[in-house]
Short mmCIF file of C-alpha atoms and ligand atoms in Angstrom, two decimals:
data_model
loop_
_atom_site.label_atom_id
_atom_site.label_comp_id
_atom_site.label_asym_id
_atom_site.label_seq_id
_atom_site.Cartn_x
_atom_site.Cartn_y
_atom_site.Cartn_z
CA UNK A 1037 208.41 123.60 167.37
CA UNK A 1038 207.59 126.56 164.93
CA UNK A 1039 209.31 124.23 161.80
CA UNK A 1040 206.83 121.06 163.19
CA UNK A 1041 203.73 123.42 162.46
CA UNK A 1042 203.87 124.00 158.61
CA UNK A 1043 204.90 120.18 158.11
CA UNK A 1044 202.20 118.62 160.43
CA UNK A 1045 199.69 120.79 158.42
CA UNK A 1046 200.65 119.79 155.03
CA UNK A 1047 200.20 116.57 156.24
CA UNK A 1048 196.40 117.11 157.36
CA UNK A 1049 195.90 119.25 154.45
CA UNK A 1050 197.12 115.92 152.20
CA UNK A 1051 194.81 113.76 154.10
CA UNK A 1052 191.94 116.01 153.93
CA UNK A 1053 192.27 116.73 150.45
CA UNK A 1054 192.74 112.89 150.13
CA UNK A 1055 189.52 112.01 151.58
CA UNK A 1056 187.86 115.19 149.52
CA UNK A 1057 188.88 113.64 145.96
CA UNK A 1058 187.87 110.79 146.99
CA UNK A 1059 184.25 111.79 147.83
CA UNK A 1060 184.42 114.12 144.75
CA UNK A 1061 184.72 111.01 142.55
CA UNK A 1062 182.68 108.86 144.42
CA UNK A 1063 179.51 111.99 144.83
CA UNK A 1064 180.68 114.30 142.26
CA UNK A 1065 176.87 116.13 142.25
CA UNK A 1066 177.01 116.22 146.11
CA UNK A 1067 180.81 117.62 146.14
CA UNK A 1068 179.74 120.11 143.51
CA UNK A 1069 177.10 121.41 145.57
CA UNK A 1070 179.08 121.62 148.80
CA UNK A 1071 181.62 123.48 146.67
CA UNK A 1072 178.90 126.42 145.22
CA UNK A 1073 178.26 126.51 149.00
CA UNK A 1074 181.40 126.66 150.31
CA UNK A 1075 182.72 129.10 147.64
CA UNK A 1076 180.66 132.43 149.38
CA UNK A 1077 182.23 131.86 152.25
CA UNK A 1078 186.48 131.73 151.49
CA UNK A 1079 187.92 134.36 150.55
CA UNK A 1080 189.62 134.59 146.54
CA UNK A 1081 193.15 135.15 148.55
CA UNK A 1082 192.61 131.58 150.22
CA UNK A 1083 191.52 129.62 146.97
CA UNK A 1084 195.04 130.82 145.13
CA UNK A 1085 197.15 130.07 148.18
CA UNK A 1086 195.71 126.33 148.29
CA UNK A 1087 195.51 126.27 144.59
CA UNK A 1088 199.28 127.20 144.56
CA UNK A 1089 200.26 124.88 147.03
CA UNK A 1090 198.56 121.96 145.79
CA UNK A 1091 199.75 122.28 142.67
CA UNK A 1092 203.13 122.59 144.03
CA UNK A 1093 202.99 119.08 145.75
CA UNK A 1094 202.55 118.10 142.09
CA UNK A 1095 198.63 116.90 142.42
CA UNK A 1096 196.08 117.12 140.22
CA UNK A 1097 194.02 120.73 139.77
CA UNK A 1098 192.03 121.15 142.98
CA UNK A 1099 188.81 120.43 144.45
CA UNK A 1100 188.01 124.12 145.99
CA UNK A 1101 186.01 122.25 148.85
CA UNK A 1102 189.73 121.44 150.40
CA UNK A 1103 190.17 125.35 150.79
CA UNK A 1104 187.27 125.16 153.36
CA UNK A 1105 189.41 123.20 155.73
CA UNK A 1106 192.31 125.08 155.23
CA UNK A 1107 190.42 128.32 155.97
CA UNK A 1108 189.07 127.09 159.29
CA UNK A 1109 192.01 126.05 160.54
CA UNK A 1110 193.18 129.19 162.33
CA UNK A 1111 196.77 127.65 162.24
CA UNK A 1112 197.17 127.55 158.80
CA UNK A 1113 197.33 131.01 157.43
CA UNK A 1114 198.61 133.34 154.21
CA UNK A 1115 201.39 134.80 155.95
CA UNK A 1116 202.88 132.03 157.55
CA UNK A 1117 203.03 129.79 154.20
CA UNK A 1118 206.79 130.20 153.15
CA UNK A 1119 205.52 129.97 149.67
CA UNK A 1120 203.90 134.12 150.04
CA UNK A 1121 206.76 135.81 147.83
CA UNK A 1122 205.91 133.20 144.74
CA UNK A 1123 202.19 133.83 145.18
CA UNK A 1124 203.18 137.80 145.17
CA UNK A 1125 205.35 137.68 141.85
CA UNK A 1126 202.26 135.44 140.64
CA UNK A 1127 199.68 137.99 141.35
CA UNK A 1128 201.59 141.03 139.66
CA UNK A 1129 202.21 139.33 136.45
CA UNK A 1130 201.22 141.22 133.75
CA UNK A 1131 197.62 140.12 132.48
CA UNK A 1132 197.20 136.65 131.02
CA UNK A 1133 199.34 136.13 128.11
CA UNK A 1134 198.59 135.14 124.88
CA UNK A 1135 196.93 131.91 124.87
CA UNK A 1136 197.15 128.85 122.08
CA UNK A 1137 194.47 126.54 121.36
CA UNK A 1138 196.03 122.74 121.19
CA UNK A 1139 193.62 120.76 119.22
CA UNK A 1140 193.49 116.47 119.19
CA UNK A 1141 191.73 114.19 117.86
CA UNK A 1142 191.87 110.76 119.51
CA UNK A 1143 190.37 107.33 118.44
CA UNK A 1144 188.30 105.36 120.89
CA UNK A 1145 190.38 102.06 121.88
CA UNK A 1146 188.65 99.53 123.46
CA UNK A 1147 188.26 100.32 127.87
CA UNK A 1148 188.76 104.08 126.95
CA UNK A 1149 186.69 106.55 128.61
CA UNK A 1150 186.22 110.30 128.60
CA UNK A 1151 188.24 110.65 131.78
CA UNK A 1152 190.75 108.13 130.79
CA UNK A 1153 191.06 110.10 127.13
CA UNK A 1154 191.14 113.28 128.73
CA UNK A 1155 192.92 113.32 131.74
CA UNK A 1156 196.04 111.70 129.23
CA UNK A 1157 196.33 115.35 127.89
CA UNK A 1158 196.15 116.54 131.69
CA UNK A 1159 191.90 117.74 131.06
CA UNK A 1160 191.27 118.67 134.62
CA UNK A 1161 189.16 116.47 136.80
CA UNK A 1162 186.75 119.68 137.01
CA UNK A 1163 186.20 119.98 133.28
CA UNK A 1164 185.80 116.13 132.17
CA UNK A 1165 182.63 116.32 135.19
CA UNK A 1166 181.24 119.06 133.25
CA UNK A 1167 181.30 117.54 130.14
CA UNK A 1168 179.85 114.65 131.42
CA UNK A 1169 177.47 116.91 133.38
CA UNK A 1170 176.12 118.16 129.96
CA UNK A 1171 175.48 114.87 128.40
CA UNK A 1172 173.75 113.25 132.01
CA UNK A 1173 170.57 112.76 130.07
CA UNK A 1174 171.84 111.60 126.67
CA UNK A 1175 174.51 109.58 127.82
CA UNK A 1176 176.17 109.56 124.47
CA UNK A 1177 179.73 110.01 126.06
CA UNK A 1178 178.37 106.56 128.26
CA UNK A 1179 177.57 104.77 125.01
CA UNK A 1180 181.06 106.20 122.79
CA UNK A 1181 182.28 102.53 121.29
CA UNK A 1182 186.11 102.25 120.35
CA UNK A 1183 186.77 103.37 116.40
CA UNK A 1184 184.92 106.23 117.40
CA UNK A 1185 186.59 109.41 117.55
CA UNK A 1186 186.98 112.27 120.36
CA UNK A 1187 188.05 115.91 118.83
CA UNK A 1188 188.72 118.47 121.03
CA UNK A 1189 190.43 121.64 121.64
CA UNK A 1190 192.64 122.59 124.84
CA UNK A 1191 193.52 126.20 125.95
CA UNK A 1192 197.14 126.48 126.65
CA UNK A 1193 199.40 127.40 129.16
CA UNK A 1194 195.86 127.01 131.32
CA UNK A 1195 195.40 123.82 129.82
CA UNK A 1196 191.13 124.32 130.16
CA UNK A 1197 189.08 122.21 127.74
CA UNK A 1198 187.13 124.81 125.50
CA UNK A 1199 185.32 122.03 123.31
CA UNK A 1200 184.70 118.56 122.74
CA UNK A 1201 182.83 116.27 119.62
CA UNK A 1202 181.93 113.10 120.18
CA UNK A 1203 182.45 111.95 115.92
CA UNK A 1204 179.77 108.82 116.20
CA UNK A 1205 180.03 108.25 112.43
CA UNK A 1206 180.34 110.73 109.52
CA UNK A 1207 176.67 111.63 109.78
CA UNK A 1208 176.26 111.98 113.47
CA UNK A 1209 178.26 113.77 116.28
CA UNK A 1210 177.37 115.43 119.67
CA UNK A 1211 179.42 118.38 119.98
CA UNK A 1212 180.27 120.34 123.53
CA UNK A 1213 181.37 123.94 124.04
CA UNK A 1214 182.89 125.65 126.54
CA UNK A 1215 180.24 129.01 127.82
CA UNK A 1216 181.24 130.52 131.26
CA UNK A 1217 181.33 127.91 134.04
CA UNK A 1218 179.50 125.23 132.03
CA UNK A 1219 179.62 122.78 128.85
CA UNK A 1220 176.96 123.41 126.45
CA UNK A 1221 175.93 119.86 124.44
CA UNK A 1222 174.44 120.10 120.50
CA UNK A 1223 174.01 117.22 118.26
CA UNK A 1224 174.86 117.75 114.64
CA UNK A 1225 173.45 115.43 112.05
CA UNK A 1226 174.41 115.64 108.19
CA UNK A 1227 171.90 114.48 105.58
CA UNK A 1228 173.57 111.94 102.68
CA UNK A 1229 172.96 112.96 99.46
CA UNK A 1230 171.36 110.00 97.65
CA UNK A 1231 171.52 108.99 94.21
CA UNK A 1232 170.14 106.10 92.46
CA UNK A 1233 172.70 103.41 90.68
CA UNK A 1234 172.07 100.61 88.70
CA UNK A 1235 174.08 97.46 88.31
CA UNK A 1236 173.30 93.98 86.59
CA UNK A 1237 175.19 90.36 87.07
CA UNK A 1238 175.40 87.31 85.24
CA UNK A 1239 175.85 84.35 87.38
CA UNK A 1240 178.74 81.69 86.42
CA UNK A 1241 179.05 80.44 90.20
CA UNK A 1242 177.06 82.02 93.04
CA UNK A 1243 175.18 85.05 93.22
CA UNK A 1244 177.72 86.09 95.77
CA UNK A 1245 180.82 85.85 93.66
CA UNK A 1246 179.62 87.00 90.68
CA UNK A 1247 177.80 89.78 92.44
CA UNK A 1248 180.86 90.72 94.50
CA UNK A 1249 182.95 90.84 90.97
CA UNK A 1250 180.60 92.95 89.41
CA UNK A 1251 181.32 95.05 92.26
CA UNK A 1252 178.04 94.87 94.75
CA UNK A 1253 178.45 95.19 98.02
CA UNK A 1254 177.64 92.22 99.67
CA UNK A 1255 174.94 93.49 101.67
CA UNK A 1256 173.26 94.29 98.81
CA UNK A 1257 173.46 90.89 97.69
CA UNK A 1258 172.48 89.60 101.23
CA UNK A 1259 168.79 91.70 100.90
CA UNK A 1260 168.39 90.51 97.58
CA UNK A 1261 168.82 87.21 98.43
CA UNK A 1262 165.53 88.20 101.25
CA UNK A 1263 163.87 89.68 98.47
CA UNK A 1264 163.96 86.43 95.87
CA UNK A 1265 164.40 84.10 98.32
CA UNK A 1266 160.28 83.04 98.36
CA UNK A 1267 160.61 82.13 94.98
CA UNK A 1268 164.34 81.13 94.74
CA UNK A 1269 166.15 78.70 96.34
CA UNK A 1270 169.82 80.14 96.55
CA UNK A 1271 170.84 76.69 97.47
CA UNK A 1272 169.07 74.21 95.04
CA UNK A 1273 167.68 76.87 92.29
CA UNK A 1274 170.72 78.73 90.80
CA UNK A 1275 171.80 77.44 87.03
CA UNK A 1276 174.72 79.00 85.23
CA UNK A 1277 173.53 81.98 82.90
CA UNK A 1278 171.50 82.74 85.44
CA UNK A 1279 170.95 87.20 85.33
CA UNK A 1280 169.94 89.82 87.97
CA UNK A 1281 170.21 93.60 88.11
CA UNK A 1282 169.20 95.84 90.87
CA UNK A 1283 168.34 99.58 90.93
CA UNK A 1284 169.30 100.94 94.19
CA UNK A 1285 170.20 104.26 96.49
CA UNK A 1286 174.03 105.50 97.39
CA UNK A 1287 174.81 107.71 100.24
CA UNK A 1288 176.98 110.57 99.12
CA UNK A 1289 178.47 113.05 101.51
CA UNK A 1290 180.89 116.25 99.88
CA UNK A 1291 180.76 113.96 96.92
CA UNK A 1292 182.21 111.11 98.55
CA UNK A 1293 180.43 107.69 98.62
CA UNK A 1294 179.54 106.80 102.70
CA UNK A 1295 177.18 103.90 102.16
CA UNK A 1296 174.07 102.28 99.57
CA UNK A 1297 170.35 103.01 100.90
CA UNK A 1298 167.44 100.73 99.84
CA UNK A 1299 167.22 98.90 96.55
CA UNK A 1300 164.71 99.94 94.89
CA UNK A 1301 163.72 97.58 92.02
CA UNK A 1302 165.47 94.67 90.95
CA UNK A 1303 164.88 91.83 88.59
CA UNK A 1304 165.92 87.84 88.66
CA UNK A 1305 166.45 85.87 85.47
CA UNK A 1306 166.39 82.15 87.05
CA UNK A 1307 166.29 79.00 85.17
CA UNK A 1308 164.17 79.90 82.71
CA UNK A 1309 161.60 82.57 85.20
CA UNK A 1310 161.60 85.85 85.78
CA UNK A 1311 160.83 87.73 88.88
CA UNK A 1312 161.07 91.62 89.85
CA UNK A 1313 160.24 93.22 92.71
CA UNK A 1314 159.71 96.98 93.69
CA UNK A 1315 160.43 98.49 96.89
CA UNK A 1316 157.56 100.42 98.62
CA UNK A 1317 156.12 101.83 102.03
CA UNK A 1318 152.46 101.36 103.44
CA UNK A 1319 151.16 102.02 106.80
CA UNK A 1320 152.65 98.82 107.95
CA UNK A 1321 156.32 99.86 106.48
CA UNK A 1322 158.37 99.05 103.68
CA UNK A 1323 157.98 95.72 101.42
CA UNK A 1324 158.86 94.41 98.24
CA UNK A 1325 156.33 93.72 95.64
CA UNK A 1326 155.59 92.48 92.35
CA UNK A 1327 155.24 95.18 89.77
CA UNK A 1328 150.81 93.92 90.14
CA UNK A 1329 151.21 95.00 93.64
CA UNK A 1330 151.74 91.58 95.10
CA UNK A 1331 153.88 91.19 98.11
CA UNK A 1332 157.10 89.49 97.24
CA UNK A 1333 157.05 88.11 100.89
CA UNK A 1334 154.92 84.58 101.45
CA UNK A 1335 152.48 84.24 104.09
CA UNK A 1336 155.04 81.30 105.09
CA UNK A 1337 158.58 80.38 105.03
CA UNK A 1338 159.65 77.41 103.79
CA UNK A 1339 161.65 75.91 106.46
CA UNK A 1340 161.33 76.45 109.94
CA UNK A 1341 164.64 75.67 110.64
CA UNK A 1342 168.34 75.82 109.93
CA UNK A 1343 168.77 72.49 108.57
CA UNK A 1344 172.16 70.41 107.68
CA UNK A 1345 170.25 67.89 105.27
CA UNK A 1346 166.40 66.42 104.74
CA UNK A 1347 166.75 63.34 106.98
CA UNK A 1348 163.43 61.70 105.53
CA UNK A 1349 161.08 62.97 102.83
CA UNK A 1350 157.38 63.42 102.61
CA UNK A 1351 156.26 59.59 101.63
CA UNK A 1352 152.41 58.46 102.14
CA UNK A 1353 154.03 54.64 101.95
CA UNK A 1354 157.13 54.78 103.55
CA UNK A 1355 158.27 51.65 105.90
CA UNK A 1356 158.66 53.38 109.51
CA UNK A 1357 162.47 53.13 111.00
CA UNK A 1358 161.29 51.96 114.34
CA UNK A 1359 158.19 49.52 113.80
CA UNK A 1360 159.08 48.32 110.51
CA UNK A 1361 155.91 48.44 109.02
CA UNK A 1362 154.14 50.48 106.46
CA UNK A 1363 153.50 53.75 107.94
CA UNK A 1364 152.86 57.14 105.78
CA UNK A 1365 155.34 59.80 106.92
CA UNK A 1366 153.31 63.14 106.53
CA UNK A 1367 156.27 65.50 106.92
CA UNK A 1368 159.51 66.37 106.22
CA UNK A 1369 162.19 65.51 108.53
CA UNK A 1370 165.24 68.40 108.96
CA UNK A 1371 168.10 66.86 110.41
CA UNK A 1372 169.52 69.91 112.70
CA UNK A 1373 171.96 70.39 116.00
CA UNK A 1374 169.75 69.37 119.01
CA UNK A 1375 169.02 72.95 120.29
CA UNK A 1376 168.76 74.58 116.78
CA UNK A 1377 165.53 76.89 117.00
CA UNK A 1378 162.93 76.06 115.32
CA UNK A 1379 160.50 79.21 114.00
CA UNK A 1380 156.92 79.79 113.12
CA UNK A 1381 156.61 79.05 109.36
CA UNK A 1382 153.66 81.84 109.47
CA UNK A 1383 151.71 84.31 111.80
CA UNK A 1384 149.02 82.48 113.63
CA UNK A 1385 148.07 81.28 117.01
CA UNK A 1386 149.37 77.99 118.98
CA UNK A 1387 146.26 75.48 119.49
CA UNK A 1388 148.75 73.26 121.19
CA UNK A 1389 152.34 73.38 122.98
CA UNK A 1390 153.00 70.24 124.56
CA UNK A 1391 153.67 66.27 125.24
CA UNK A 1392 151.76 64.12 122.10
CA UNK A 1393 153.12 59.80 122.29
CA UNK A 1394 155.30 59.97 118.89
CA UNK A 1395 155.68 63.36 118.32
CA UNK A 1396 157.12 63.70 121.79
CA UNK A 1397 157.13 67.84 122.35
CA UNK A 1398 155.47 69.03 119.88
CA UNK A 1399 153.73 72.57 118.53
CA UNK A 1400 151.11 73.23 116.77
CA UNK A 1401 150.05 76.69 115.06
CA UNK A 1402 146.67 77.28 113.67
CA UNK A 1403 147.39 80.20 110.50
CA UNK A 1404 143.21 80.87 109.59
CA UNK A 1405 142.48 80.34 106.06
CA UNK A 1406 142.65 76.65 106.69
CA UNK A 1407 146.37 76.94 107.39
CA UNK A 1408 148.16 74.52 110.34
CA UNK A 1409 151.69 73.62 110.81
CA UNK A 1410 153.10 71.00 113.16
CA UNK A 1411 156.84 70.97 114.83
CA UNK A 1412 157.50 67.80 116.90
CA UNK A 1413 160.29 66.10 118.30
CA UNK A 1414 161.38 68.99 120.42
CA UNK A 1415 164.27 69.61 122.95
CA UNK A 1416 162.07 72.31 124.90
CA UNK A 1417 159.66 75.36 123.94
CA UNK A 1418 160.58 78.90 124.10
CA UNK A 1419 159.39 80.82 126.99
CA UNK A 1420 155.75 82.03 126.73
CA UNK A 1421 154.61 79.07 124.24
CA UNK A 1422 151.30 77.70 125.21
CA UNK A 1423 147.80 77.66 124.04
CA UNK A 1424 146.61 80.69 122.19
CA UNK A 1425 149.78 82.35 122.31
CA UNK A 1426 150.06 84.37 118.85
CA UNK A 1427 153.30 83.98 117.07
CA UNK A 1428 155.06 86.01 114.27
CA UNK A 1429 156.49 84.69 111.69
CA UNK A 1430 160.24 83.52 111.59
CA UNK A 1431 159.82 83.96 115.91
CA UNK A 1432 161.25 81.07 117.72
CA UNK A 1433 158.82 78.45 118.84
CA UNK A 1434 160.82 76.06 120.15
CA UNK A 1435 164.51 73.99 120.04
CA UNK A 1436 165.01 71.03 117.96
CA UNK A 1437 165.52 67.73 120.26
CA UNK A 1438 164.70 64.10 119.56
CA UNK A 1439 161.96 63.64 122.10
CA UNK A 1440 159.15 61.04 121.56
CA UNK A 1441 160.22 58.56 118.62
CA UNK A 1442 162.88 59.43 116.59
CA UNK A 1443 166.51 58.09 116.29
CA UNK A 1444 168.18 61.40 116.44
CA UNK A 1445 168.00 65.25 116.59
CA UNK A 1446 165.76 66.42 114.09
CA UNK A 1447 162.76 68.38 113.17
CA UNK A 1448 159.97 66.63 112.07
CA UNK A 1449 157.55 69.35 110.16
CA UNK A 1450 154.22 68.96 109.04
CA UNK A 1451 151.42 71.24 106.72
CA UNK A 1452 148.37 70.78 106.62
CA UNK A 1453 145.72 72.85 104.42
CA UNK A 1454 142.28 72.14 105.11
CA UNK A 1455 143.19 69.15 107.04
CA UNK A 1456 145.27 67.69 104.29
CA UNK A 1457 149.09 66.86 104.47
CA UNK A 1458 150.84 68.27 101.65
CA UNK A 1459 154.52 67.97 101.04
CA UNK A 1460 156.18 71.05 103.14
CA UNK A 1461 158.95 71.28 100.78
CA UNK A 1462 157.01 71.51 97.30
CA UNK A 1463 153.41 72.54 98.79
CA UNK A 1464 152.95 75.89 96.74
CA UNK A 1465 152.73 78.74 99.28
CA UNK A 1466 149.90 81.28 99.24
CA UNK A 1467 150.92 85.16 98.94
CA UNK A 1468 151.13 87.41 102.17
CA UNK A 1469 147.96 89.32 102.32
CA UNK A 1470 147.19 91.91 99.13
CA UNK A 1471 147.92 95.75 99.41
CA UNK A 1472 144.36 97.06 100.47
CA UNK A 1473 143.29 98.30 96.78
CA UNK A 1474 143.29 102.37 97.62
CA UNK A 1475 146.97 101.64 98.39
CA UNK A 1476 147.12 99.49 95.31
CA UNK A 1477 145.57 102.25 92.79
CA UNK A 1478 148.68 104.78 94.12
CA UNK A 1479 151.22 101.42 94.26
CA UNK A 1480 150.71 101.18 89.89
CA UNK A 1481 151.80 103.66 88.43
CA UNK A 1482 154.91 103.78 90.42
CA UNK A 1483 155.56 100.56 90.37
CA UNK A 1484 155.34 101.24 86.58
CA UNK A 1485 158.62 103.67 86.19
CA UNK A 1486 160.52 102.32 88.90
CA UNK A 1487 160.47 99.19 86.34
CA UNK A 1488 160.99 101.53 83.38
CA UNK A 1489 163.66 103.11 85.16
CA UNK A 1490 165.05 99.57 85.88
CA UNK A 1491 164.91 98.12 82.22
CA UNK A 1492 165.88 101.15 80.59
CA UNK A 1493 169.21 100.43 82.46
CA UNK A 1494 169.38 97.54 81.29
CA UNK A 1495 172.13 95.87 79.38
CA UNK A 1496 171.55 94.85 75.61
CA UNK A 1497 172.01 90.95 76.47
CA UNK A 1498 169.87 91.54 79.77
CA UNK A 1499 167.25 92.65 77.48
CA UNK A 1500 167.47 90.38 75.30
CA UNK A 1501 167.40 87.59 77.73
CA UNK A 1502 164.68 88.89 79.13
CA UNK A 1503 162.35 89.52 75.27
CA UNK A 1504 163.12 85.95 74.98
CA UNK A 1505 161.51 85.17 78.01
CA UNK A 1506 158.23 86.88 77.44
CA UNK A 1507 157.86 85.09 73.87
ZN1 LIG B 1878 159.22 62.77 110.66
#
């Protein structure tokens, strides 16, 4: 009978501390609350006894609530645990001995979480909720994304976390110390140094190619693209010989290269024109202007939507496909992917969304200034699209369909100035609106040595291009 006692009660103590993890993991703030309670009342002789035992039976670091039961069961008691003598020659070792800190560093795979990072290098179930407790408003540790790195330090033989850094990227990490029962959290961001570069292309093949061989990141060649791309066609306009050159920022960090910042000023030798552009911030943000303080950016785009080819052209006399007879066809006609979305050419405000006979769905955008566009043929609107509705532009309006009469998918656009149709893809597009002049009186003289600063970098056959241009 006396040998059933000890082994029935390891048994309730397994399912009781059983049912304990599991509401610690399910409610840890609840179970850590019970604990602080629960803590005054056992005494420090009971915790090590079911610390010791528990981590006998080879589980995980314990939850101290599971001492509580223990301690209320009269049964179960110091004396009677065969295990005393161990806890005795544990409790007159000779004060903690030396300890080593371990230190990792572990990269984020993808499904990894701080518990499933930690508790691999046995991080006790305790300390991964506290460093989790101290990011609860932040989330960062929530939001950690695999090629991310964890760096952390472990105390050894205890094996207690004593610090933790969350490396986002090389400019930003949240960082997590150990002090007394708790994790404090800091966030540590680095400033780049930044430096200005210059670099110039000539084009034999695309401005992508020859960009990326004269070593510019692509990106780079992706925003210029935005910034020329009113007055360029990538597409159509490119002609061998064509130039460019771009003034822009690099991130440097210890005096290694992280990243490029903003191009400054950059210049476009194409077919014969010349453009440049200058980078600079107003109230309503950053924009790229000509060096008289025009914005580089049209009040419209020039097509609406992503198209595969011009299915029929602006023609005041064309013969119509479907009644054969001599019908003007006042747009342009995108052939696209039924569904393709279709965008605002320009800011404005619908004046219609709806069913029209032969344009089938169709929108309709009033711009001021005399301005309208027209998108018909529609699969469907985008949510929200009705009368008076103000759009953006380059926000989606609608999806192209073949609705009404047409004899496929396509978008059939239409711009009118003043009431007059003019051809969509030639019509000449008016400026976005000026920099108010007080802006324009600091925007000047900037604009005037960022351009020095740009042509002074320039090399002897750039220049010379460009002399020849201004004859
Ligand atoms: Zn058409």
């Amino acid at each position: 009978m006396a040998k059933l006692i000890p082994a029935k009660h390891l048994l309730l103590i397994g399912i009781v501390f059983a049912f304990l993890t599991i509401v610690f993991f399910a409610f840890p703030s609840s179970a850590t609350k019970d604990k602080q309670n629960i803590a005054l009342e056992i005494t420090p002789q009971v915790i090590k006894e079911s610390e010791l035992s528990l981590f006998d039976s080879n589980l995980p670091p314990p939850n101290q609530a599971s001492s509580q039961t223990v301690d209320n069961n009269p049964q179960v008691q110091l004396s009677s645990v065969p295990q005393a003598n161990r806890l005795e020659d544990q409790l007159a070792a000779p004060p903690r001995p030396k300890f080593t800190l371990e230190k990792h560093s572990v990269q984020i795979k993808e499904g990894d979480s701080l518990s499933k990072v930690l508790s691999r290098y046995q991080v006790s179930a305790n300390d991964i909720y506290k460093v989790s407790n101290a990011d609860k408003k932040q989330k960062s540790l929530l939001r950690m994304r695999p090629g991310q790195h964890l760096e952390f330090s472990i105390k050894q033989p205890s094996g207690t976390l004593q610090d933790i850094t969350l490396v986002i990227n090389r400019l930003q990490s949240i960082h997590f110390k150990r002090s007394e029962s708790q994790f404090d959290r800091a966030e540590i961001n680095r400033t780049p140094d930044i430096s200005q570069t210059y670099k110039e292309a000539v084009i034999h093949n695309s401005l992508f190619v020859d960009g990326m061989n004269a070593k510019i990141d692509q990106p780079l060649l992706i925003e210029l693209a935005n910034i020329f791309g009113w007055d360029i066609d990538f597409a159509l306009d490119i002609r061998k010989g064509d130039r460019f050159s771009l003034l822009y920022e690099e991130k440097s960090l210890d005096g290694e290269k992280i990243g490029n910042g903003n191009i400054l000023a950059a210049q476009f030798i194409n077919n014969g024109r010349t453009f440049q552009a200058i980078r600079y911030e107003t109230k309503k943000g950053a924009n790229y202007y000509t060096p008289d303080g025009l914005a580089m950016r049209k009040a419209f785009i020039r097509t609406p939507v992503d198209f595969t080819r011009i299915s029929s052209k602006f023609n005041p006399n064309r013969l119509h496909p479907i009644f054969k007879t001599s019908r003007p066809h006042r747009g342009v006609d995108y052939a696209a992917a039924s569904g393709t979305p279709v965008k605002a050419a320009g800011d404005g405000k619908v004046s219609f969304a709806g069913k029209q006979n032969g344009y089938g769905n169709v929108v309709i955008i009033n711009h001021g200034k005399g301005y309208q566009t027209l998108y018909a043929h529609l699969r469907g609107f985008a949510r929200g699209m009705r009368k008076g509705k103000r759009v953006k532009q380059g926000n989606v309006i609608a999806y192209v369909g073949q609705t009404g009469w047409a004899t496929g998918p396509h978008l059939h656009y239409e711009f009118r100035v003043n009431g007059v149709h003019k051809n969509p893809v030639t019509v000449k597009l008016p400026n976005d609106d000026p920099m108010p002049k007080a802006e324009l009186k600091k925007y000047l003289p900037y604009a005037q040595n960022v351009i020095a600063a740009l042509t002074n970098s320039n090399s002897a056959e750039f220049s010379q291009r460009l002399a020849l241009l201004k004859d």
